[in-house]
Tab-separated table of C-alpha atoms in Angstrom:
chain	number	residue	atom	x	y	z
A	241	MET	CA	-27.229	-13.713	5.257
A	242	SER	CA	-25.600	-11.491	2.555
A	243	LEU	CA	-22.169	-11.023	2.775
A	244	SER	CA	-22.032	-7.294	3.438
A	245	LYS	CA	-24.492	-8.174	6.610
A	246	GLN	CA	-21.687	-10.650	7.790
A	247	LEU	CA	-18.903	-8.271	7.303
A	248	ALA	CA	-21.016	-5.160	9.112
A	249	GLU	CA	-21.734	-8.004	11.749
A	250	TYR	CA	-17.653	-8.073	12.606
A	251	VAL	CA	-17.049	-4.367	12.224
A	252	VAL	CA	-19.484	-3.899	14.875
A	253	SER	CA	-18.786	-6.676	16.814
A	254	LEU	CA	-15.024	-6.044	17.041
A	255	LYS	CA	-13.632	-4.415	20.539
A	256	TYR	CA	-10.604	-3.092	21.330
A	257	ASP	CA	-10.245	-5.468	24.349
A	258	ASP	CA	-10.346	-7.895	22.042
A	259	ILE	CA	-7.646	-7.663	20.288
A	260	PRO	CA	-4.359	-9.459	21.063
A	261	GLU	CA	-1.021	-7.707	22.286
A	262	ASP	CA	1.083	-8.546	19.225
A	263	VAL	CA	-1.737	-7.156	16.548
A	264	VAL	CA	-2.084	-4.135	18.400
A	265	GLU	CA	1.577	-3.788	18.136
A	266	PHE	CA	1.629	-4.584	14.981
A	267	THR	CA	-1.486	-1.930	13.604
A	268	LYS	CA	0.568	0.717	15.188
A	269	LEU	CA	3.585	-0.235	13.402
A	270	CYS	CA	1.223	-0.361	10.078
A	271	ILE	CA	0.307	3.227	11.202
A	272	LEU	CA	4.197	4.854	11.526
A	273	ASP	CA	4.459	2.909	8.028
A	274	TYR	CA	2.177	4.920	6.761
A	275	PHE	CA	3.107	7.969	7.641
A	276	SER	CA	6.458	7.723	6.630
A	277	SER	CA	5.450	7.310	3.032
A	278	ALA	CA	2.565	10.133	3.755
A	279	ILE	CA	5.427	12.772	5.381
A	280	ALA	CA	7.826	11.804	2.503
A	281	GLY	CA	5.595	12.279	-0.394
A	282	LYS	CA	3.741	15.380	0.993
A	283	ASP	CA	5.664	17.915	-1.169
A	284	MET	CA	5.733	16.237	-4.308
A	285	PRO	CA	4.112	18.226	-7.493
A	286	PRO	CA	0.998	15.596	-7.862
A	287	ILE	CA	0.325	16.357	-4.199
A	288	GLN	CA	0.903	19.813	-4.290
A	289	LYS	CA	-1.918	20.160	-7.012
A	290	ILE	CA	-4.432	18.125	-4.587
A	291	GLU	CA	-3.626	20.734	-2.296
A	292	GLU	CA	-3.974	23.282	-4.063
A	293	MET	CA	-7.592	22.049	-5.451
A	294	VAL	CA	-8.684	20.845	-1.484
A	295	GLU	CA	-7.470	24.912	-0.817
A	296	VAL	CA	-10.158	25.645	-3.516
A	297	LEU	CA	-13.313	23.402	-2.327
A	298	GLY	CA	-12.598	25.071	1.086
A	299	GLY	CA	-15.126	23.158	3.886
A	300	ASN	CA	-14.771	23.018	7.845
A	301	GLU	CA	-11.432	22.644	9.320
A	302	GLN	CA	-12.067	19.635	11.078
A	303	ALA	CA	-8.879	17.316	10.195
A	304	SER	CA	-5.376	17.992	10.163
A	305	LEU	CA	-3.343	18.248	6.451
A	306	ILE	CA	-0.256	16.314	6.392
A	307	ASN	CA	0.902	19.244	5.112
A	308	GLY	CA	-0.589	21.829	7.324
A	309	GLY	CA	-3.483	23.309	8.569
A	310	LYS	CA	-7.052	21.216	8.348
A	311	SER	CA	-10.128	20.919	6.101
A	312	SER	CA	-12.820	18.717	6.259
A	313	VAL	CA	-12.749	15.113	7.191
A	314	ALA	CA	-13.771	14.448	3.460
A	315	ASN	CA	-10.534	17.060	1.700
A	316	ALA	CA	-8.090	15.163	4.528
A	317	ALA	CA	-8.862	11.722	3.628
A	318	LEU	CA	-8.221	12.446	0.030
A	319	LEU	CA	-4.767	14.557	0.217
A	320	ASN	CA	-3.320	12.532	3.485
A	321	GLY	CA	-4.412	9.432	1.463
A	322	ALA	CA	-2.692	10.387	-1.839
A	323	SER	CA	0.281	11.289	-0.001
A	324	SER	CA	1.048	8.095	1.460
A	325	HIS	CA	1.231	6.609	-2.206
A	326	ILE	CA	3.525	8.468	-4.223
A	327	VAL	CA	6.867	7.193	-3.173
A	328	GLU	CA	6.179	3.603	-3.461
A	329	GLN	CA	6.637	2.623	-0.095
A	330	ASP	CA	3.412	1.797	1.266
A	331	ASP	CA	2.368	-1.412	2.770
A	332	ILE	CA	1.327	-4.272	0.921
A	333	HIS	CA	-1.371	-7.625	1.416
A	334	LYS	CA	0.242	-10.351	-0.900
A	335	SER	CA	-3.235	-12.530	-1.400
A	336	SER	CA	-5.661	-9.377	-1.746
A	337	ILE	CA	-2.866	-7.119	-3.712
A	338	ILE	CA	-3.818	-4.002	-1.558
A	339	HIS	CA	-2.109	-0.862	-0.475
A	340	ALA	CA	-4.399	-0.797	2.476
A	341	ALA	CA	-2.428	1.940	4.867
A	342	THR	CA	-3.291	4.611	2.094
A	343	VAL	CA	-6.922	4.218	2.071
A	344	VAL	CA	-7.972	3.056	5.375
A	345	ILE	CA	-5.789	4.971	8.012
A	346	PRO	CA	-6.400	8.838	6.337
A	347	ALA	CA	-10.306	8.146	6.526
A	348	ALA	CA	-10.032	6.716	10.083
A	349	LEU	CA	-7.231	9.359	11.122
A	350	ALA	CA	-9.611	12.022	9.639
A	351	VAL	CA	-12.921	10.811	11.092
A	352	ALA	CA	-11.207	10.041	14.318
A	353	GLU	CA	-9.174	13.333	15.120
A	354	TRP	CA	-12.953	15.301	14.096
A	355	LYS	CA	-14.885	13.092	16.245
A	356	LYS	CA	-12.405	13.486	19.035
A	357	LEU	CA	-11.904	9.734	19.548
A	358	ASP	CA	-8.277	8.637	21.114
A	359	GLY	CA	-5.771	5.827	19.857
A	360	LYS	CA	-7.704	2.706	20.559
A	361	ASP	CA	-10.371	3.853	18.992
A	362	LEU	CA	-7.855	4.170	15.736
A	363	ILE	CA	-6.427	1.195	16.559
A	364	THR	CA	-10.005	-0.785	16.452
A	365	ALA	CA	-11.240	1.018	12.878
A	366	VAL	CA	-7.859	0.489	11.632
A	367	VAL	CA	-8.162	-3.705	11.887
A	368	ALA	CA	-11.424	-3.579	11.286
A	369	GLY	CA	-10.553	-1.215	7.710
A	370	TYR	CA	-7.628	-3.697	6.995
A	371	GLU	CA	-9.911	-7.104	7.384
A	372	VAL	CA	-12.833	-5.747	5.144
A	373	CYS	CA	-10.884	-4.700	2.263
A	374	PHE	CA	-7.829	-7.795	2.497
A	375	ARG	CA	-11.240	-10.178	2.534
A	376	ILE	CA	-12.791	-8.893	-0.685
A	377	GLY	CA	-9.615	-8.149	-2.641
A	378	GLU	CA	-8.587	-11.914	-1.881
A	379	ALA	CA	-11.972	-12.630	-3.336
A	380	VAL	CA	-11.815	-10.895	-6.749
A	381	SER	CA	-7.749	-11.670	-7.327
A	382	PRO	CA	-5.359	-11.561	-9.318
A	383	SER	CA	-8.120	-11.306	-12.290
A	384	HIS	CA	-9.634	-8.370	-10.927
A	385	TYR	CA	-6.377	-6.856	-10.828
A	386	TYR	CA	-5.381	-6.610	-14.611
A	387	TYR	CA	-7.958	-3.686	-15.125
A	388	TRP	CA	-8.792	-2.796	-11.582
A	389	HIS	CA	-6.076	-1.430	-8.960
A	390	ASN	CA	-7.202	-3.286	-6.258
A	391	THR	CA	-5.703	-0.340	-3.882
A	392	ALA	CA	-8.926	2.483	-4.915
A	393	THR	CA	-11.883	-0.710	-5.948
A	394	CYS	CA	-10.931	-2.737	-2.678
A	395	GLY	CA	-9.773	-0.075	-0.365
A	396	THR	CA	-12.953	1.834	-0.576
A	397	PHE	CA	-14.778	-1.001	1.458
A	398	GLY	CA	-11.741	-0.734	3.756
A	399	SER	CA	-12.052	2.760	4.345
A	400	ALA	CA	-16.058	2.828	4.703
A	401	ALA	CA	-15.748	0.084	7.594
A	402	ALA	CA	-13.132	1.795	9.227
A	403	VAL	CA	-14.913	4.990	9.372
A	404	ALA	CA	-18.499	2.978	9.866
A	405	LYS	CA	-16.760	1.590	12.752
A	406	LEU	CA	-15.937	4.947	14.386
A	407	LEU	CA	-19.016	6.056	13.780
A	408	ASP	CA	-20.578	3.290	16.156
A	409	LEU	CA	-23.164	2.605	13.148
A	410	SER	CA	-25.501	-0.355	13.337
A	411	VAL	CA	-25.010	-3.481	11.365
A	412	GLU	CA	-27.987	-1.996	9.137
A	413	GLN	CA	-26.295	1.419	8.513
A	414	ILE	CA	-22.925	-0.738	7.820
A	415	VAL	CA	-24.523	-2.837	4.937
A	416	HIS	CA	-25.683	0.409	3.685
A	417	ALA	CA	-22.439	1.811	3.883
A	418	LEU	CA	-20.643	-1.274	2.334
A	419	GLY	CA	-23.242	-0.735	-0.458
A	420	SER	CA	-22.335	3.349	-1.311
A	421	ALA	CA	-18.607	2.037	-0.918
A	422	GLY	CA	-18.938	-0.306	-3.551
A	423	THR	CA	-20.831	2.074	-6.045
A	424	GLN	CA	-17.843	4.237	-5.861
A	425	ALA	CA	-14.887	1.894	-6.700
A	426	ALA	CA	-13.003	2.813	-9.362
A	427	GLY	CA	-9.302	2.785	-10.334
A	428	LEU	CA	-8.233	1.842	-13.566
A	429	TRP	CA	-4.513	0.528	-14.266
A	430	GLU	CA	-4.490	2.741	-17.311
A	431	PHE	CA	-2.741	5.203	-16.004
A	432	ILE	CA	0.435	3.179	-15.704
A	433	GLU	CA	0.605	3.752	-19.433
A	434	ASP	CA	1.626	7.101	-19.136
A	435	GLY	CA	3.224	7.268	-15.808
A	436	ALA	CA	-0.194	9.781	-15.098
A	437	MET	CA	-0.557	10.945	-11.401
A	438	SER	CA	-4.221	9.441	-11.193
A	439	LYS	CA	-2.357	6.657	-9.425
A	440	GLN	CA	-2.007	9.192	-6.388
A	441	LEU	CA	-6.003	9.736	-6.908
A	442	HIS	CA	-7.108	6.646	-6.512
A	443	PRO	CA	-6.222	5.663	-2.609
A	444	GLY	CA	-6.663	9.311	-1.928
A	445	LYS	CA	-10.542	9.173	-3.677
A	446	ALA	CA	-10.766	5.599	-2.055
A	447	ALA	CA	-10.336	7.001	1.167
A	448	MET	CA	-12.244	9.649	1.089
A	449	ASN	CA	-15.177	7.817	-0.552
A	450	GLY	CA	-15.124	5.881	2.162
A	451	VAL	CA	-16.047	8.876	4.504
A	452	ILE	CA	-18.281	9.587	2.355
A	453	ALA	CA	-20.230	5.879	2.292
A	454	ALA	CA	-20.193	5.933	5.894
A	455	MET	CA	-21.183	9.672	7.077
A	456	LEU	CA	-24.422	8.902	4.584
A	457	ALA	CA	-25.283	5.769	5.605
A	458	GLU	CA	-24.601	7.689	9.835
A	459	LYS	CA	-27.839	9.783	7.931
A	460	ASP	CA	-29.656	6.364	6.886
A	461	PHE	CA	-28.773	7.275	3.034
A	462	THR	CA	-29.644	3.893	1.419
A	463	GLY	CA	-26.778	1.338	-0.390
A	464	ALA	CA	-26.993	-1.806	-2.283
A	465	SER	CA	-27.758	-4.581	0.694
A	466	LYS	CA	-26.036	-6.998	-1.747
A	467	ILE	CA	-23.105	-4.971	-3.343
A	468	LEU	CA	-20.473	-7.871	-3.617
A	469	GLU	CA	-22.977	-10.845	-4.195
A	470	GLY	CA	-25.780	-9.449	-6.254
A	471	ARG	CA	-26.040	-10.399	-9.767
A	472	ARG	CA	-24.701	-7.115	-11.299
A	473	GLY	CA	-22.576	-6.032	-7.901
A	474	PHE	CA	-18.948	-5.728	-7.608
A	475	PHE	CA	-18.071	-9.479	-8.088
A	476	GLU	CA	-19.727	-10.220	-11.292
A	477	ALA	CA	-19.032	-6.578	-13.262
A	478	MET	CA	-15.394	-6.349	-12.126
A	479	SER	CA	-13.889	-10.050	-11.754
A	480	TYR	CA	-13.885	-12.639	-14.379
A	481	GLU	CA	-13.374	-15.436	-11.559
A	482	TYR	CA	-14.158	-14.800	-7.668
A	483	ASP	CA	-14.304	-17.212	-4.638
A	484	ALA	CA	-16.633	-15.335	-2.552
A	485	SER	CA	-16.116	-17.900	0.406
A	486	LYS	CA	-12.847	-16.313	0.944
A	487	ILE	CA	-15.252	-13.169	2.665
A	488	THR	CA	-16.643	-15.056	5.427
A	489	ALA	CA	-13.634	-17.861	6.169
A	490	GLY	CA	-12.586	-17.504	9.375
A	491	LEU	CA	-13.851	-13.688	9.319
A	492	GLY	CA	-13.820	-12.747	13.393
A	493	SER	CA	-11.602	-15.990	14.477
A	494	GLU	CA	-8.461	-14.098	12.949
A	495	PHE	CA	-6.731	-10.666	12.473
A	496	LYS	CA	-5.497	-10.307	8.561
A	497	ILE	CA	-3.550	-7.374	9.305
A	498	MET	CA	-1.035	-9.679	10.692
A	499	GLU	CA	-0.586	-10.766	7.154
A	500	ASN	CA	0.404	-7.587	5.840
A	501	SER	CA	3.533	-7.003	4.526
A	502	PHE	CA	6.107	-3.520	4.263
A	503	LYS	CA	8.320	-2.272	1.743
A	504	ILE	CA	12.190	-1.767	1.707
A	505	HIS	CA	12.476	-0.370	-1.801
A	506	ALA	CA	10.844	2.464	-3.047
A	507	SER	CA	9.384	0.891	-6.241
A	508	CYS	CA	6.864	-1.049	-7.166
A	509	ARG	CA	6.462	-4.477	-4.939
A	510	HIS	CA	6.487	-6.669	-8.046
A	511	THR	CA	10.163	-5.529	-8.700
A	512	HIS	CA	11.573	-6.352	-5.220
A	513	HIS	CA	11.857	-10.054	-5.448
A	514	ALA	CA	14.826	-9.032	-7.822
A	515	MET	CA	16.169	-6.729	-6.130
A	516	ASP	CA	16.352	-8.387	-3.062
A	517	LEU	CA	18.359	-11.203	-4.946
A	518	VAL	CA	20.683	-9.179	-6.865
A	519	SER	CA	21.551	-6.284	-4.381
A	520	ASP	CA	22.818	-9.235	-1.955
A	521	LEU	CA	24.577	-11.082	-4.291
A	522	ALA	CA	26.663	-7.524	-5.431
A	523	LYS	CA	26.985	-6.474	-1.645
A	524	GLN	CA	28.164	-10.261	-0.759
A	525	GLN	CA	30.854	-10.878	-3.880
A	526	ASP	CA	31.495	-7.073	-4.308
A	527	LEU	CA	30.294	-7.843	-8.150
A	528	ASP	CA	31.155	-5.298	-10.629
A	529	PRO	CA	28.680	-5.028	-13.269
A	530	ASP	CA	30.904	-5.610	-16.320
A	531	ALA	CA	31.223	-8.854	-15.160
A	532	VAL	CA	27.820	-9.482	-15.611
A	533	ASP	CA	26.857	-11.167	-19.265
A	534	LYS	CA	22.957	-11.637	-18.712
A	535	ILE	CA	20.365	-11.373	-16.154
A	536	GLU	CA	17.166	-13.842	-16.369
A	537	VAL	CA	14.382	-12.902	-13.807
A	538	GLY	CA	11.477	-15.489	-14.291
A	539	THR	CA	8.714	-14.463	-12.165
A	540	TYR	CA	5.036	-14.281	-12.292
A	541	GLN	CA	2.529	-13.010	-14.851
A	542	VAL	CA	0.957	-10.196	-13.203
A	543	ALA	CA	4.736	-8.668	-12.234
A	544	ILE	CA	5.363	-9.122	-16.563
A	545	ASN	CA	2.166	-7.172	-16.705
A	546	ILE	CA	2.684	-4.213	-14.261
A	547	THR	CA	6.610	-4.035	-15.003
A	548	ASP	CA	7.721	-5.153	-18.242
A	549	ASP	CA	9.756	-1.918	-19.386
A	550	GLU	CA	12.818	-2.301	-21.482
A	551	ASP	CA	13.342	1.338	-21.540
A	552	PRO	CA	12.038	4.028	-18.618
A	553	GLN	CA	12.240	7.509	-19.430
A	554	THR	CA	10.843	9.279	-16.269
A	555	ILE	CA	11.730	8.199	-12.224
A	556	TYR	CA	8.422	7.142	-12.051
A	557	GLN	CA	8.367	4.875	-14.836
A	558	GLY	CA	11.603	2.944	-13.529
A	559	LYS	CA	10.189	2.388	-10.822
A	560	PHE	CA	7.646	0.168	-12.572
A	561	SER	CA	10.429	-0.838	-14.450
A	562	LEU	CA	11.903	-4.551	-13.508
A	563	GLN	CA	14.809	-4.372	-15.642
A	564	TYR	CA	15.536	-0.955	-14.472
A	565	CYS	CA	14.960	-1.620	-11.086
A	566	THR	CA	17.121	-5.390	-11.388
A	567	ALA	CA	20.046	-3.176	-12.875
A	568	LEU	CA	19.599	-0.438	-10.443
A	569	ALA	CA	19.976	-2.682	-7.595
A	570	LEU	CA	22.756	-4.649	-8.608
A	571	VAL	CA	25.259	-1.229	-9.146
A	572	LYS	CA	23.576	0.667	-6.282
A	573	GLN	CA	23.092	-2.283	-4.189
A	574	SER	CA	20.539	-0.118	-3.140
A	575	GLY	CA	16.415	0.366	-4.052
A	576	SER	CA	15.910	3.261	-1.422
A	577	LEU	CA	14.139	6.656	-2.112
A	578	ASP	CA	17.398	8.276	-2.476
A	579	THR	CA	18.395	6.030	-5.018
A	580	PHE	CA	15.782	6.263	-7.868
A	581	THR	CA	17.036	9.900	-9.221
A	582	GLU	CA	17.194	11.380	-12.240
A	583	GLU	CA	20.734	10.607	-12.644
A	584	ASN	CA	20.793	7.005	-11.840
A	585	LEU	CA	17.744	6.895	-14.452
A	586	TRP	CA	19.981	7.952	-16.893
A	587	ASP	CA	23.291	6.312	-15.268
A	588	GLU	CA	25.710	5.254	-17.983
A	589	THR	CA	26.347	1.606	-15.975
A	590	VAL	CA	22.963	0.961	-15.335
A	591	ARG	CA	21.401	1.719	-18.542
A	592	GLU	CA	24.109	-1.074	-20.021
A	593	LEU	CA	22.962	-3.066	-17.375
A	594	MET	CA	19.720	-3.242	-17.992
A	595	GLN	CA	19.465	-4.309	-21.613
A	596	LYS	CA	21.316	-7.500	-20.081
A	597	VAL	CA	18.077	-8.236	-18.358
A	598	GLU	CA	15.363	-10.597	-19.733
A	599	VAL	CA	12.146	-11.234	-17.948
A	600	TYR	CA	9.906	-14.132	-17.928
A	601	VAL	CA	7.153	-15.668	-16.560
A	602	ASP	CA	8.005	-18.749	-14.778
A	603	ASP	CA	5.285	-21.088	-14.828
A	604	ASP	CA	5.809	-22.559	-11.064
A	605	VAL	CA	6.205	-19.308	-9.986
A	606	ASP	CA	3.591	-18.177	-11.756
A	607	ALA	CA	1.233	-20.583	-9.648
A	608	ALA	CA	2.249	-19.456	-6.542
A	609	TYR	CA	0.949	-16.091	-7.000
A	610	PRO	CA	-0.454	-14.411	-5.450
A	611	GLU	CA	0.047	-16.220	-2.081
A	612	LYS	CA	3.525	-15.718	-2.751
A	613	TRP	CA	5.170	-13.001	-5.141
A	614	GLY	CA	8.600	-14.899	-5.309
A	615	ALA	CA	11.474	-14.733	-8.579
A	616	ASN	CA	13.921	-16.996	-10.021
A	617	VAL	CA	17.073	-15.326	-10.643
A	618	LYS	CA	20.322	-16.283	-13.265
A	619	VAL	CA	22.815	-14.195	-13.329
A	620	HIS	CA	25.545	-15.559	-16.077
A	621	LEU	CA	29.218	-14.001	-15.388
A	622	THR	CA	31.058	-13.239	-18.395
A	623	ASN	CA	33.614	-16.008	-17.157
A	624	GLY	CA	30.900	-18.098	-17.739
A	625	GLU	CA	29.786	-19.032	-14.541
A	626	THR	CA	25.922	-18.771	-13.871
A	627	VAL	CA	24.546	-18.186	-10.164
A	628	GLU	CA	21.261	-18.853	-9.512
A	629	LEU	CA	18.939	-17.381	-6.952
A	630	SER	CA	15.432	-17.422	-5.894
A	631	THR	CA	13.196	-16.456	-3.203
A	632	GLU	CA	9.221	-17.026	-2.267
A	633	TYR	CA	8.838	-13.805	-0.301
A	634	PRO	CA	10.623	-10.621	-0.637
A	635	LYS	CA	11.935	-8.872	2.060
A	636	GLY	CA	9.163	-7.163	4.037
A	637	ASP	CA	6.749	-10.218	4.222
A	638	PRO	CA	5.356	-11.616	7.192
A	639	GLU	CA	7.747	-14.525	5.979
A	640	ASN	CA	10.485	-12.539	5.466
A	641	ASN	CA	10.026	-9.730	7.964
A	642	VAL	CA	11.414	-6.216	8.869
A	643	SER	CA	12.064	-5.934	12.612
A	644	PRO	CA	10.067	-2.851	14.296
A	645	ASP	CA	13.917	-1.163	14.751
A	646	GLU	CA	13.859	-0.936	10.871
A	647	LEU	CA	10.655	0.446	10.594
A	648	TYR	CA	11.556	3.037	13.058
A	649	ASP	CA	14.651	3.958	10.859
A	650	LYS	CA	12.639	3.660	7.994
A	651	PHE	CA	10.161	6.575	9.185
A	652	MET	CA	13.157	8.283	9.778
A	653	VAL	CA	14.538	8.323	6.789
A	654	LEU	CA	11.710	9.335	4.739
A	655	ALA	CA	10.125	11.755	7.468
A	656	LYS	CA	13.802	13.631	7.003
A	657	GLY	CA	12.044	16.523	5.487
A	658	ILE	CA	10.664	17.780	8.754
A	659	ASP	CA	12.259	18.561	12.215
A	660	GLU	CA	13.705	15.760	13.565
A	661	SER	CA	12.759	16.309	17.180
A	662	ARG	CA	8.889	16.425	15.776
A	663	ALA	CA	9.424	13.353	13.428
A	664	GLU	CA	10.908	11.744	16.816
A	665	GLU	CA	7.662	12.489	18.866
A	666	VAL	CA	5.455	11.409	15.974
A	667	ALA	CA	7.019	8.262	16.035
A	668	GLU	CA	6.661	8.016	20.147
A	669	ASN	CA	3.367	8.843	19.805
A	670	ILE	CA	2.372	6.427	17.336
A	671	MET	CA	4.251	3.828	19.371
A	672	THR	CA	1.909	4.602	22.163
A	673	LEU	CA	-0.931	5.327	20.584
A	674	GLU	CA	-3.003	3.538	23.112
A	675	ASP	CA	-2.515	5.912	25.567
A	676	ILE	CA	-2.976	9.238	23.290
A	677	SER	CA	-5.971	10.863	23.320
A	678	ASP	CA	-5.589	13.646	20.854
A	679	LEU	CA	-4.941	12.373	17.400
A	680	SER	CA	-4.019	15.532	15.941
A	681	MET	CA	-0.250	15.003	17.912
A	682	LEU	CA	0.471	12.344	15.531
A	683	PHE	CA	0.869	15.706	12.622
A	684	PRO	CA	4.160	16.892	12.900
A	685	HIS	CA	2.956	20.545	12.226
A	686	ASN	CA	0.672	20.181	15.534
A	687	MET	CA	4.230	19.805	17.796
A	688	ALA	CA	5.772	22.043	18.990
A	689	VAL	CA	9.936	21.684	18.481
A	690	LYS	CA	12.133	20.751	21.194
């Protein structure tokens, strides 16, 4: 049996009533966290440009847009996916290196609203989508991640699976949907060299392409039946080292969505380990940046590949600079969205400290990646003292989790651009999602101000 067929059988067999209560509650937190980032990002320039394009493309008013109004399900998935990936606070799964919410949830939301399905249907589809993309991401990581943005590539399979569940496709149709998803899977890391807006295009297109793949499959449009393991398929073409057994190990007996992590700092996740450590140290000791002689950050190779930038020139580049993020976290004792500003980018104290940050690959930490995204940090003080710090799990990982109250607070902070009563109602609707029949009521602009 092909891997696609085994995944398809899982998607078909998954029922809401079979999902444990703790998984349902956690899935609602993932959806709440998605809206945190989507609302915070909706007015950013790249998202405005995509919105302008969506308006030009037009289409039937089928699903709500995060910015207001409605468009086609494909356009809604595109815009709503892009919007949730720009402020760098969307969720992350360690082993697959995927921000699943930004691709799976907007695709599922658009189709579920269009088809007038309810909250239970949405929850079930999201669980299915996370499961599929996490497993595919795990199979090809970490080698796939060097050139390819897993959220864009592997995420496409997740969005297709979620939509397929909502459309009640057969096993055979889901196999075709996964085939069409895989042949559209794309997203190169080269955008990071320029800080290009393509990063927002990646999840938007992955969500949109998943919608397209599933909707075509509903019409019996065929796709490759062995898109993953085929000799010219996803594994062979896009990863020099893969483990196909990770697709099916424990499939149907566990819920991988429970492995999901949430981001507290508004920067690349590969910077969070050091930010956690130095910000906590600064708070505990009221540490003066002038008392720091040098900071050594030992971490895994992928973190160096993505975030080794000694001189970021934009806020966006700063979010992908381990040196800058480490210095910022120590000086400001925070990594919130409001901390990443133009003023702080050029803050003299931060800039001076950034020059004292040295990053390198720690072999032990590297060997534990991607199951553990850790760091060993040494803060050398001018008085000759050295403070050694380490972590295997940044704040927000399941092993170092955040509470539902903390995620609610995060939502309210990131949603501060909309009326507070509307934000509170969005959160309330999401946290009682199993009782919601009109999914348009998850969007702030569809609610009346109380």
